[in-house]
PDB file of C-alpha atoms in Angstrom:
ATOM      1  CA  MET G1327       2.420 -29.798  -9.349  1.00 88.00           C
ATOM      2  CA  ARG G1328      -1.267 -29.575  -8.523  1.00 90.00           C
ATOM      3  CA  LYS G1329      -3.979 -29.656 -11.155  1.00 92.00           C
ATOM      4  CA  ILE G1330      -5.833 -26.372 -11.268  1.00 92.00           C
ATOM      5  CA  GLU G1331      -9.300 -27.966 -11.231  1.00 92.00           C
ATOM      6  CA  GLU G1332      -8.416 -29.783  -8.008  1.00 92.00           C
ATOM      7  CA  ILE G1333      -7.465 -26.624  -6.121  1.00 94.00           C
ATOM      8  CA  LYS G1334      -9.845 -24.057  -7.612  1.00 95.00           C
ATOM      9  CA  ASN G1335     -12.040 -22.353  -4.991  1.00 96.00           C
ATOM     10  CA  LYS G1336      -9.999 -23.744  -2.114  1.00 96.00           C
ATOM     11  CA  ILE G1337      -7.608 -22.179   0.386  1.00 96.00           C
ATOM     12  CA  PHE G1338      -4.511 -23.738   1.907  1.00 97.00           C
ATOM     13  CA  LEU G1339      -2.579 -23.469   5.156  1.00 97.00           C
ATOM     14  CA  GLU G1340       0.826 -23.117   3.503  1.00 96.00           C
ATOM     15  CA  ASP G1341       3.822 -20.863   3.051  1.00 94.00           C
ATOM     16  CA  ALA G1342       3.388 -18.567   0.052  1.00 95.00           C
ATOM     17  CA  PHE G1343       6.410 -19.845  -1.853  1.00 94.00           C
ATOM     18  CA  GLN G1344       5.592 -23.501  -1.262  1.00 94.00           C
ATOM     19  CA  PHE G1345       2.075 -22.746  -2.489  1.00 96.00           C
ATOM     20  CA  LEU G1346       3.192 -20.861  -5.615  1.00 97.00           C
ATOM     21  CA  GLU G1347       5.637 -23.575  -6.666  1.00 96.00           C
ATOM     22  CA  ASN G1348       2.722 -25.994  -7.026  1.00 95.00           C
ATOM     23  CA  ILE G1349       0.486 -23.745  -9.144  1.00 97.00           C
ATOM     24  CA  PRO G1350       0.428 -24.741 -12.843  1.00 97.00           C
ATOM     25  CA  SER G1351       2.048 -22.371 -15.314  1.00 97.00           C
ATOM     26  CA  ASN G1352      -0.116 -19.970 -17.314  1.00 96.00           C
ATOM     27  CA  SER G1353      -3.210 -20.738 -15.227  1.00 97.00           C
ATOM     28  CA  VAL G1354      -4.045 -17.556 -13.276  1.00 98.00           C
ATOM     29  CA  ASP G1355      -5.880 -14.477 -14.595  1.00 98.00           C
ATOM     30  CA  LEU G1356      -5.112 -12.079 -11.749  1.00 98.00           C
ATOM     31  CA  VAL G1357      -2.823 -12.005  -8.731  1.00 98.00           C
ATOM     32  CA  LEU G1358      -4.339  -9.806  -6.044  1.00 98.00           C
ATOM     33  CA  THR G1359      -2.369  -9.932  -2.827  1.00 97.00           C
ATOM     34  CA  ASP G1360      -1.281  -7.988   0.240  1.00 93.00           C
ATOM     35  CA  PRO G1361       2.073  -9.156   1.647  1.00 89.00           C
ATOM     36  CA  PRO G1362       2.510  -8.738   5.421  1.00 81.00           C
ATOM     37  CA  TYR G1363       3.974  -5.482   6.687  1.00 63.00           C
ATOM     38  CA  ASN G1364       5.806  -6.866   9.729  1.00 54.00           C
ATOM     39  CA  LEU G1365       9.135  -5.546   8.558  1.00 46.00           C
ATOM     40  CA  ASP G1366      12.132  -4.697  10.731  1.00 44.00           C
ATOM     41  CA  PHE G1367      13.281  -1.201   9.762  1.00 41.00           C
ATOM     42  CA  SER G1368      16.696  -0.237  11.104  1.00 45.00           C
ATOM     43  CA  LYS G1369      16.640   3.427  10.263  1.00 42.00           C
ATOM     44  CA  TYR G1370      20.250   4.367  10.829  1.00 36.00           C
ATOM     45  CA  ASP G1371      23.701   2.888  10.453  1.00 42.00           C
ATOM     46  CA  ASN G1372      26.452   3.763  12.907  1.00 43.00           C
ATOM     47  CA  LEU G1373      27.995   5.968  10.243  1.00 38.00           C
ATOM     48  CA  ASP G1374      28.562   9.695   9.910  1.00 42.00           C
ATOM     49  CA  ASP G1375      29.879  12.079   7.296  1.00 39.00           C
ATOM     50  CA  GLY G1376      32.806  13.313   9.369  1.00 46.00           C
ATOM     51  CA  THR G1377      30.803  15.916  11.237  1.00 44.00           C
ATOM     52  CA  GLY G1378      29.266  13.537  13.758  1.00 46.00           C
ATOM     53  CA  ARG G1379      25.841  13.567  12.097  1.00 38.00           C
ATOM     54  CA  ARG G1380      23.991  10.280  11.867  1.00 39.00           C
ATOM     55  CA  PHE G1381      22.008   9.940   8.687  1.00 34.00           C
ATOM     56  CA  HIS G1382      19.556   7.711   6.877  1.00 36.00           C
ATOM     57  CA  TYR G1383      21.947   5.582   4.855  1.00 35.00           C
ATOM     58  CA  THR G1384      20.551   2.063   4.533  1.00 40.00           C
ATOM     59  CA  GLU G1385      17.588   0.129   5.769  1.00 40.00           C
ATOM     60  CA  LYS G1386      17.492  -3.508   6.768  1.00 45.00           C
ATOM     61  CA  LEU G1387      14.258  -4.563   5.169  1.00 49.00           C
ATOM     62  CA  LYS G1388      12.945  -7.826   6.525  1.00 54.00           C
ATOM     63  CA  TRP G1389       9.753  -9.727   5.920  1.00 55.00           C
ATOM     64  CA  ASN G1390       9.823 -12.160   8.824  1.00 58.00           C
ATOM     65  CA  ASP G1391      13.400 -13.431   8.259  1.00 61.00           C
ATOM     66  CA  TYR G1392      13.250 -12.945   4.505  1.00 64.00           C
ATOM     67  CA  ASP G1393      15.076 -10.054   2.859  1.00 72.00           C
ATOM     68  CA  LEU G1394      12.521  -7.895   1.066  1.00 73.00           C
ATOM     69  CA  LYS G1395      14.553  -7.547  -2.120  1.00 77.00           C
ATOM     70  CA  GLU G1396      15.031 -11.309  -2.386  1.00 82.00           C
ATOM     71  CA  MET G1397      11.394 -11.925  -1.496  1.00 85.00           C
ATOM     72  CA  SER G1398      10.273  -9.637  -4.319  1.00 89.00           C
ATOM     73  CA  LYS G1399      12.551 -11.343  -6.840  1.00 90.00           C
ATOM     74  CA  ASP G1400      11.181 -14.762  -5.936  1.00 93.00           C
ATOM     75  CA  LEU G1401       7.577 -13.569  -5.892  1.00 94.00           C
ATOM     76  CA  PHE G1402       7.638 -11.949  -9.321  1.00 96.00           C
ATOM     77  CA  LYS G1403       9.507 -14.868 -10.845  1.00 96.00           C
ATOM     78  CA  GLU G1404       6.619 -17.132  -9.789  1.00 97.00           C
ATOM     79  CA  PHE G1405       4.012 -14.567 -10.839  1.00 98.00           C
ATOM     80  CA  ASP G1406       5.571 -14.481 -14.309  1.00 97.00           C
ATOM     81  CA  ARG G1407       5.285 -18.260 -14.557  1.00 97.00           C
ATOM     82  CA  ILE G1408       1.713 -18.693 -13.331  1.00 97.00           C
ATOM     83  CA  LEU G1409       0.011 -15.661 -14.907  1.00 97.00           C
ATOM     84  CA  LYS G1410      -1.619 -15.786 -18.314  1.00 95.00           C
ATOM     85  CA  GLU G1411      -0.464 -13.348 -20.975  1.00 91.00           C
ATOM     86  CA  SER G1412      -3.550 -11.208 -20.370  1.00 92.00           C
ATOM     87  CA  GLY G1413      -3.036 -11.277 -16.597  1.00 94.00           C
ATOM     88  CA  SER G1414      -2.202  -8.553 -14.094  1.00 97.00           C
ATOM     89  CA  ILE G1415      -0.782  -8.161 -10.613  1.00 98.00           C
ATOM     90  CA  ILE G1416      -2.438  -5.966  -8.003  1.00 98.00           C
ATOM     91  CA  ILE G1417      -0.210  -5.764  -4.946  1.00 96.00           C
ATOM     92  CA  PHE G1418      -0.463  -3.647  -1.806  1.00 93.00           C
ATOM     93  CA  GLY G1419       2.574  -2.111  -0.173  1.00 84.00           C
ATOM     94  CA  PRO G1420       3.369   0.669   2.291  1.00 73.00           C
ATOM     95  CA  GLN G1421       5.116   3.597   0.650  1.00 71.00           C
ATOM     96  CA  GLU G1422       8.387   2.868   2.487  1.00 67.00           C
ATOM     97  CA  TRP G1423       9.113  -0.150   0.308  1.00 67.00           C
ATOM     98  CA  ALA G1424       6.748  -0.229  -2.657  1.00 73.00           C
ATOM     99  CA  TYR G1425       9.817   0.743  -4.696  1.00 77.00           C
ATOM    100  CA  TYR G1426      11.275  -2.729  -4.164  1.00 83.00           C
ATOM    101  CA  TYR G1427       8.566  -4.256  -6.350  1.00 91.00           C
ATOM    102  CA  TYR G1428       9.467  -2.276  -9.451  1.00 91.00           C
ATOM    103  CA  GLU G1429      12.763  -3.811 -10.553  1.00 91.00           C
ATOM    104  CA  PRO G1430      11.711  -7.464  -9.987  1.00 93.00           C
ATOM    105  CA  ALA G1431       8.481  -6.798 -11.878  1.00 94.00           C
ATOM    106  CA  ILE G1432      10.244  -5.296 -14.889  1.00 92.00           C
ATOM    107  CA  ASN G1433      12.837  -8.091 -14.893  1.00 93.00           C
ATOM    108  CA  ASN G1434      10.032 -10.647 -15.005  1.00 94.00           C
ATOM    109  CA  ASN G1435       8.107  -9.314 -18.008  1.00 92.00           C
ATOM    110  CA  PHE G1436       5.765  -6.901 -16.259  1.00 94.00           C
ATOM    111  CA  ASP G1437       5.198  -3.211 -16.817  1.00 92.00           C
ATOM    112  CA  LEU G1438       4.139  -0.686 -14.183  1.00 92.00           C
ATOM    113  CA  LYS G1439       0.721   0.489 -15.328  1.00 93.00           C
ATOM    114  CA  CYS G1440      -0.450   2.607 -12.426  1.00 94.00           C
ATOM    115  CA  GLN G1441       0.007   3.318  -8.756  1.00 93.00           C
ATOM    116  CA  ILE G1442      -3.396   3.528  -7.099  1.00 96.00           C
ATOM    117  CA  VAL G1443      -3.906   5.295  -3.805  1.00 95.00           C
ATOM    118  CA  TRP G1444      -6.416   4.123  -1.229  1.00 95.00           C
ATOM    119  CA  PHE G1445      -7.453   7.307   0.604  1.00 94.00           C
ATOM    120  CA  LYS G1446      -8.670   6.499   4.105  1.00 92.00           C
ATOM    121  CA  GLU G1447     -11.425   8.839   5.225  1.00 90.00           C
ATOM    122  CA  ASN G1448     -10.974   7.829   8.861  1.00 88.00           C
ATOM    123  CA  PRO G1449      -7.220   7.315   9.443  1.00 86.00           C
ATOM    124  CA  ILE G1450      -5.823   6.335  12.813  1.00 84.00           C
ATOM    125  CA  PRO G1451      -5.261   9.389  15.072  1.00 86.00           C
ATOM    126  CA  GLN G1452      -1.770  10.667  15.865  1.00 86.00           C
ATOM    127  CA  LEU G1453      -1.933  10.433  19.627  1.00 85.00           C
ATOM    128  CA  ARG G1454       1.568  11.858  20.213  1.00 86.00           C
ATOM    129  CA  HIS G1455       1.105  14.725  17.712  1.00 90.00           C
ATOM    130  CA  LYS G1456       4.599  14.063  16.307  1.00 89.00           C
ATOM    131  CA  ASN G1457       3.735  13.195  12.699  1.00 90.00           C
ATOM    132  CA  TYR G1458       1.016  13.357  10.055  1.00 91.00           C
ATOM    133  CA  ARG G1459      -1.877  10.942  10.245  1.00 89.00           C
ATOM    134  CA  SER G1460      -1.357   8.120   7.733  1.00 86.00           C
ATOM    135  CA  ALA G1461      -4.353   8.552   5.445  1.00 90.00           C
ATOM    136  CA  HIS G1462      -3.365   6.591   2.356  1.00 90.00           C
ATOM    137  CA  GLU G1463      -2.023   3.247   1.205  1.00 90.00           C
ATOM    138  CA  ASN G1464      -0.379   2.271  -2.076  1.00 93.00           C
ATOM    139  CA  ILE G1465      -1.804  -0.306  -4.476  1.00 95.00           C
ATOM    140  CA  ILE G1466       0.402  -1.082  -7.469  1.00 95.00           C
ATOM    141  CA  TRP G1467      -0.816  -2.468 -10.792  1.00 96.00           C
ATOM    142  CA  PHE G1468       1.548  -4.386 -13.048  1.00 96.00           C
ATOM    143  CA  ALA G1469       0.528  -5.908 -16.386  1.00 95.00           C
ATOM    144  CA  ARG G1470       2.376  -7.919 -19.014  1.00 85.00           C
ATOM    145  CA  TYR G1471       4.992  -6.223 -21.135  1.00 74.00           C
ATOM    146  CA  ASN G1472       5.838  -7.829 -24.450  1.00 66.00           C
ATOM    147  CA  LYS G1473       6.329  -6.986 -28.110  1.00 68.00           C
ATOM    148  CA  GLU G1474       2.973  -8.481 -29.084  1.00 69.00           C
ATOM    149  CA  LYS G1475       1.145  -6.013 -26.825  1.00 69.00           C
ATOM    150  CA  VAL G1476      -1.167  -8.718 -25.514  1.00 72.00           C
ATOM    151  CA  PRO G1477      -4.263  -6.934 -24.148  1.00 84.00           C
ATOM    152  CA  PHE G1478      -4.588  -7.073 -20.390  1.00 91.00           C
ATOM    153  CA  THR G1479      -8.016  -7.283 -18.791  1.00 94.00           C
ATOM    154  CA  PHE G1480      -9.283  -3.837 -17.833  1.00 95.00           C
ATOM    155  CA  ASN G1481     -12.980  -3.096 -17.362  1.00 96.00           C
ATOM    156  CA  PHE G1482     -13.440   0.670 -17.432  1.00 96.00           C
ATOM    157  CA  ILE G1483     -16.473   1.593 -15.313  1.00 95.00           C
ATOM    158  CA  ASN G1484     -17.004   5.337 -15.838  1.00 96.00           C
ATOM    159  CA  GLN G1485     -14.980   8.528 -15.616  1.00 96.00           C
ATOM    160  CA  GLN G1486     -15.996   9.230 -12.027  1.00 94.00           C
ATOM    161  CA  GLU G1487     -15.147   5.716 -10.811  1.00 94.00           C
ATOM    162  CA  MET G1488     -11.850   5.359 -12.669  1.00 97.00           C
ATOM    163  CA  LYS G1489      -9.743   7.885 -10.808  1.00 97.00           C
ATOM    164  CA  ASN G1490      -6.567   6.346  -9.408  1.00 96.00           C
ATOM    165  CA  VAL G1491      -7.571   7.436  -5.904  1.00 96.00           C
ATOM    166  CA  PHE G1492     -10.046   5.116  -4.193  1.00 96.00           C
ATOM    167  CA  THR G1493     -11.850   6.461  -1.139  1.00 95.00           C
ATOM    168  CA  PHE G1494     -12.904   3.899   1.447  1.00 93.00           C
ATOM    169  CA  LEU G1495     -13.185   3.950   5.219  1.00 89.00           C
ATOM    170  CA  VAL G1496     -10.734   1.984   7.354  1.00 86.00           C
ATOM    171  CA  LEU G1497     -12.690  -1.018   8.560  1.00 82.00           C
ATOM    172  CA  GLN G1498     -14.758  -0.756  11.694  1.00 77.00           C
ATOM    173  CA  GLY G1499     -17.932  -2.263  13.099  1.00 81.00           C
ATOM    174  CA  GLU G1500     -19.148  -5.738  12.186  1.00 81.00           C
ATOM    175  CA  GLU G1501     -16.890  -6.213   9.151  1.00 84.00           C
ATOM    176  CA  ARG G1502     -13.752  -5.650  11.247  1.00 84.00           C
ATOM    177  CA  LEU G1503     -12.039  -8.899  12.277  1.00 85.00           C
ATOM    178  CA  ASP G1504      -8.992  -9.542  14.433  1.00 82.00           C
ATOM    179  CA  HIS G1505      -6.511  -9.032  11.595  1.00 83.00           C
ATOM    180  CA  PRO G1506      -4.132  -6.040  11.608  1.00 80.00           C
ATOM    181  CA  THR G1507      -4.187  -5.253   7.854  1.00 82.00           C
ATOM    182  CA  GLN G1508      -7.671  -6.361   6.813  1.00 87.00           C
ATOM    183  CA  LYS G1509      -8.830  -4.480   3.706  1.00 93.00           C
ATOM    184  CA  PRO G1510     -12.382  -3.271   3.022  1.00 94.00           C
ATOM    185  CA  LEU G1511     -14.392  -5.811   1.056  1.00 96.00           C
ATOM    186  CA  LYS G1512     -15.784  -3.136  -1.275  1.00 96.00           C
ATOM    187  CA  LEU G1513     -12.250  -1.987  -2.136  1.00 97.00           C
ATOM    188  CA  ILE G1514     -11.185  -5.506  -3.114  1.00 98.00           C
ATOM    189  CA  GLU G1515     -14.425  -6.077  -5.029  1.00 98.00           C
ATOM    190  CA  LYS G1516     -13.810  -2.938  -7.081  1.00 98.00           C
ATOM    191  CA  LEU G1517     -10.282  -4.049  -7.993  1.00 98.00           C
ATOM    192  CA  ILE G1518     -11.606  -7.478  -8.986  1.00 98.00           C
ATOM    193  CA  ARG G1519     -14.359  -6.014 -11.188  1.00 98.00           C
ATOM    194  CA  ILE G1520     -11.869  -3.808 -13.029  1.00 98.00           C
ATOM    195  CA  HIS G1521      -8.993  -6.245 -13.475  1.00 97.00           C
ATOM    196  CA  SER G1522     -10.791  -9.548 -14.135  1.00 98.00           C
ATOM    197  CA  ASN G1523     -13.867 -11.031 -15.775  1.00 98.00           C
ATOM    198  CA  GLU G1524     -16.492 -13.400 -14.432  1.00 98.00           C
ATOM    199  CA  GLN G1525     -15.208 -16.982 -13.995  1.00 97.00           C
ATOM    200  CA  ASP G1526     -11.578 -15.798 -14.090  1.00 98.00           C
ATOM    201  CA  LEU G1527      -9.170 -17.345 -11.597  1.00 98.00           C
ATOM    202  CA  ILE G1528      -7.732 -14.998  -8.970  1.00 98.00           C
ATOM    203  CA  LEU G1529      -4.838 -15.910  -6.691  1.00 98.00           C
ATOM    204  CA  ASP G1530      -3.958 -14.482  -3.282  1.00 98.00           C
ATOM    205  CA  CYS G1531      -0.846 -16.015  -1.718  1.00 97.00           C
ATOM    206  CA  PHE G1532      -1.109 -13.871   1.442  1.00 96.00           C
ATOM    207  CA  LEU G1533      -4.786 -14.472   2.068  1.00 96.00           C
ATOM    208  CA  GLY G1534      -4.991 -13.180   5.647  1.00 94.00           C
ATOM    209  CA  SER G1535      -8.607 -12.906   6.764  1.00 94.00           C
ATOM    210  CA  GLY G1536      -9.886 -14.139   3.393  1.00 96.00           C
ATOM    211  CA  THR G1537     -11.190 -10.886   1.914  1.00 97.00           C
ATOM    212  CA  THR G1538      -9.997 -11.707  -1.623  1.00 98.00           C
ATOM    213  CA  ALA G1539     -11.768 -15.077  -1.602  1.00 97.00           C
ATOM    214  CA  VAL G1540     -14.994 -13.544  -0.259  1.00 97.00           C
ATOM    215  CA  ALA G1541     -14.864 -10.797  -2.890  1.00 97.00           C
ATOM    216  CA  CYS G1542     -14.328 -13.380  -5.640  1.00 98.00           C
ATOM    217  CA  ILE G1543     -17.380 -15.344  -4.549  1.00 97.00           C
ATOM    218  CA  LYS G1544     -19.500 -12.185  -4.484  1.00 97.00           C
ATOM    219  CA  GLN G1545     -18.233 -11.118  -7.928  1.00 97.00           C
ATOM    220  CA  ASN G1546     -18.620 -14.557  -9.556  1.00 97.00           C
ATOM    221  CA  ARG G1547     -14.889 -15.233  -9.880  1.00 98.00           C
ATOM    222  CA  ASN G1548     -12.889 -18.335  -8.999  1.00 98.00           C
ATOM    223  CA  TYR G1549     -10.150 -18.103  -6.378  1.00 98.00           C
ATOM    224  CA  ILE G1550      -7.217 -19.925  -4.855  1.00 97.00           C
ATOM    225  CA  GLY G1551      -5.226 -18.756  -1.870  1.00 97.00           C
ATOM    226  CA  CYS G1552      -3.057 -19.572   1.107  1.00 97.00           C
ATOM    227  CA  ASP G1553      -1.829 -18.232   4.403  1.00 95.00           C
ATOM    228  CA  ASN G1554       0.791 -19.696   6.746  1.00 94.00           C
ATOM    229  CA  ASN G1555      -0.889 -18.365   9.893  1.00 93.00           C
ATOM    230  CA  LYS G1556      -3.365 -20.914  11.260  1.00 95.00           C
ATOM    231  CA  LEU G1557      -5.398 -18.283  13.119  1.00 95.00           C
ATOM    232  CA  TYR G1558      -5.919 -16.227   9.963  1.00 94.00           C
ATOM    233  CA  TYR G1559      -6.453 -19.330   7.836  1.00 96.00           C
ATOM    234  CA  ASN G1560      -9.287 -20.464  10.106  1.00 95.00           C
ATOM    235  CA  MET G1561     -10.685 -16.934  10.086  1.00 94.00           C
ATOM    236  CA  ALA G1562     -10.772 -16.979   6.279  1.00 96.00           C
ATOM    237  CA  LEU G1563     -12.305 -20.451   6.225  1.00 95.00           C
ATOM    238  CA  LYS G1564     -15.073 -19.328   8.582  1.00 94.00           C
ATOM    239  CA  ARG G1565     -15.820 -16.249   6.477  1.00 94.00           C
ATOM    240  CA  ILE G1566     -16.038 -18.251   3.254  1.00 95.00           C
ATOM    241  CA  ASN G1567     -18.234 -20.933   4.785  1.00 94.00           C
ATOM    242  CA  GLY G1568     -20.512 -18.250   6.211  1.00 91.00           C
ATOM    243  CA  LEU G1569     -21.557 -17.144   2.721  1.00 89.00           C
ATOM    244  CA  PRO G1570     -24.765 -18.562   1.185  1.00 85.00           C
ATOM    245  CA  ASN G1571     -24.337 -21.788  -0.801  1.00 78.00           C
ATOM    246  CA  THR G1572     -20.612 -21.930  -0.043  1.00 78.00           C
ATOM    247  CA  LYS G1573     -18.870 -24.751   1.779  1.00 72.00           C
ATOM    248  CA  ILE G1574     -15.221 -25.696   1.668  1.00 68.00           C
ATOM    249  CA  THR G1575     -13.176 -27.884   3.978  1.00 61.00           C
ATOM    250  CA  GLN G1576      -9.662 -27.537   5.313  1.00 59.00           C
ATOM    251  CA  PHE G1577      -6.730 -28.149   3.005  1.00 56.00           C
ATOM    252  CA  MET G1578      -3.304 -28.288   4.560  1.00 51.00           C
TER     253      MET G1578
END
C-alpha cells in the first residue's frame, strides 16, 4: 500500500485495478474518471422466437477482455474503500451500458444522485444518413448512501449553471490531441468545481490524455491518476509538465 503523500500529484503507467489496490482507504475526495469505450458489442444471438426473426436478446459487453459487469463490480468495490464519507463518483459512460454502473454502485454504498448530459453543439456528422447524429454523452454522479446522511461535497454555482445538461463543443483546434475520447477541459473543470473543494484529492484511474490532472492543477486541487497505455501516459505527462510551475517525472 502506497502512502498518499508519496503519490499525490503524480501519475502512473499502470493498470487501473493494480493502481486502485495500492491507494489507501478513505483517502480520496472525488473519483472523476472516463473508462474506455472499446467494447465488443455482439448485437444478436443466433436465436429466434419460432417465426425466424432474429432479435436483440443479449449483448456480450467487453472492456478489452474484461466483462463489463465484472469490471463495474470490481471498480465500485475499490471506490467504496478509497473514497471518504463525503466523497462522490463522477463517471462517464455511453448510454448503451451506463446501466451497468447502477447495481454495483448501490451494492457498494453509493446512491445515484443525478445523470448529467453533456450536449455536444458540434456532433460528428452522419455520413451514411442511416441514424441520428450522436449529440450527447452521459455523466453519472454517485454519492454516499448511509443512515447518517453524511453531507457530500456539492458547490452550487447559480440557477443558470446548475442545469443537468452541460453544453460544450466537441474538442477541435489546438486543444485536440490524438486521443479518441478526450473531454473538453472546461467541462472537467466545471465538474471539479462543483463536486470538490480546493486542496481536495481527485482520482482518475483511466487518465487518458491527462485532462483530469490538468483541470485539477488549474482549479487548485490535488490529483492522482494512471493509464496503462504508454502513448497516452506520455501525452498526459507532457501536458502536465507544460503548465506553469509544474514538473513531475515518470512513475511506473
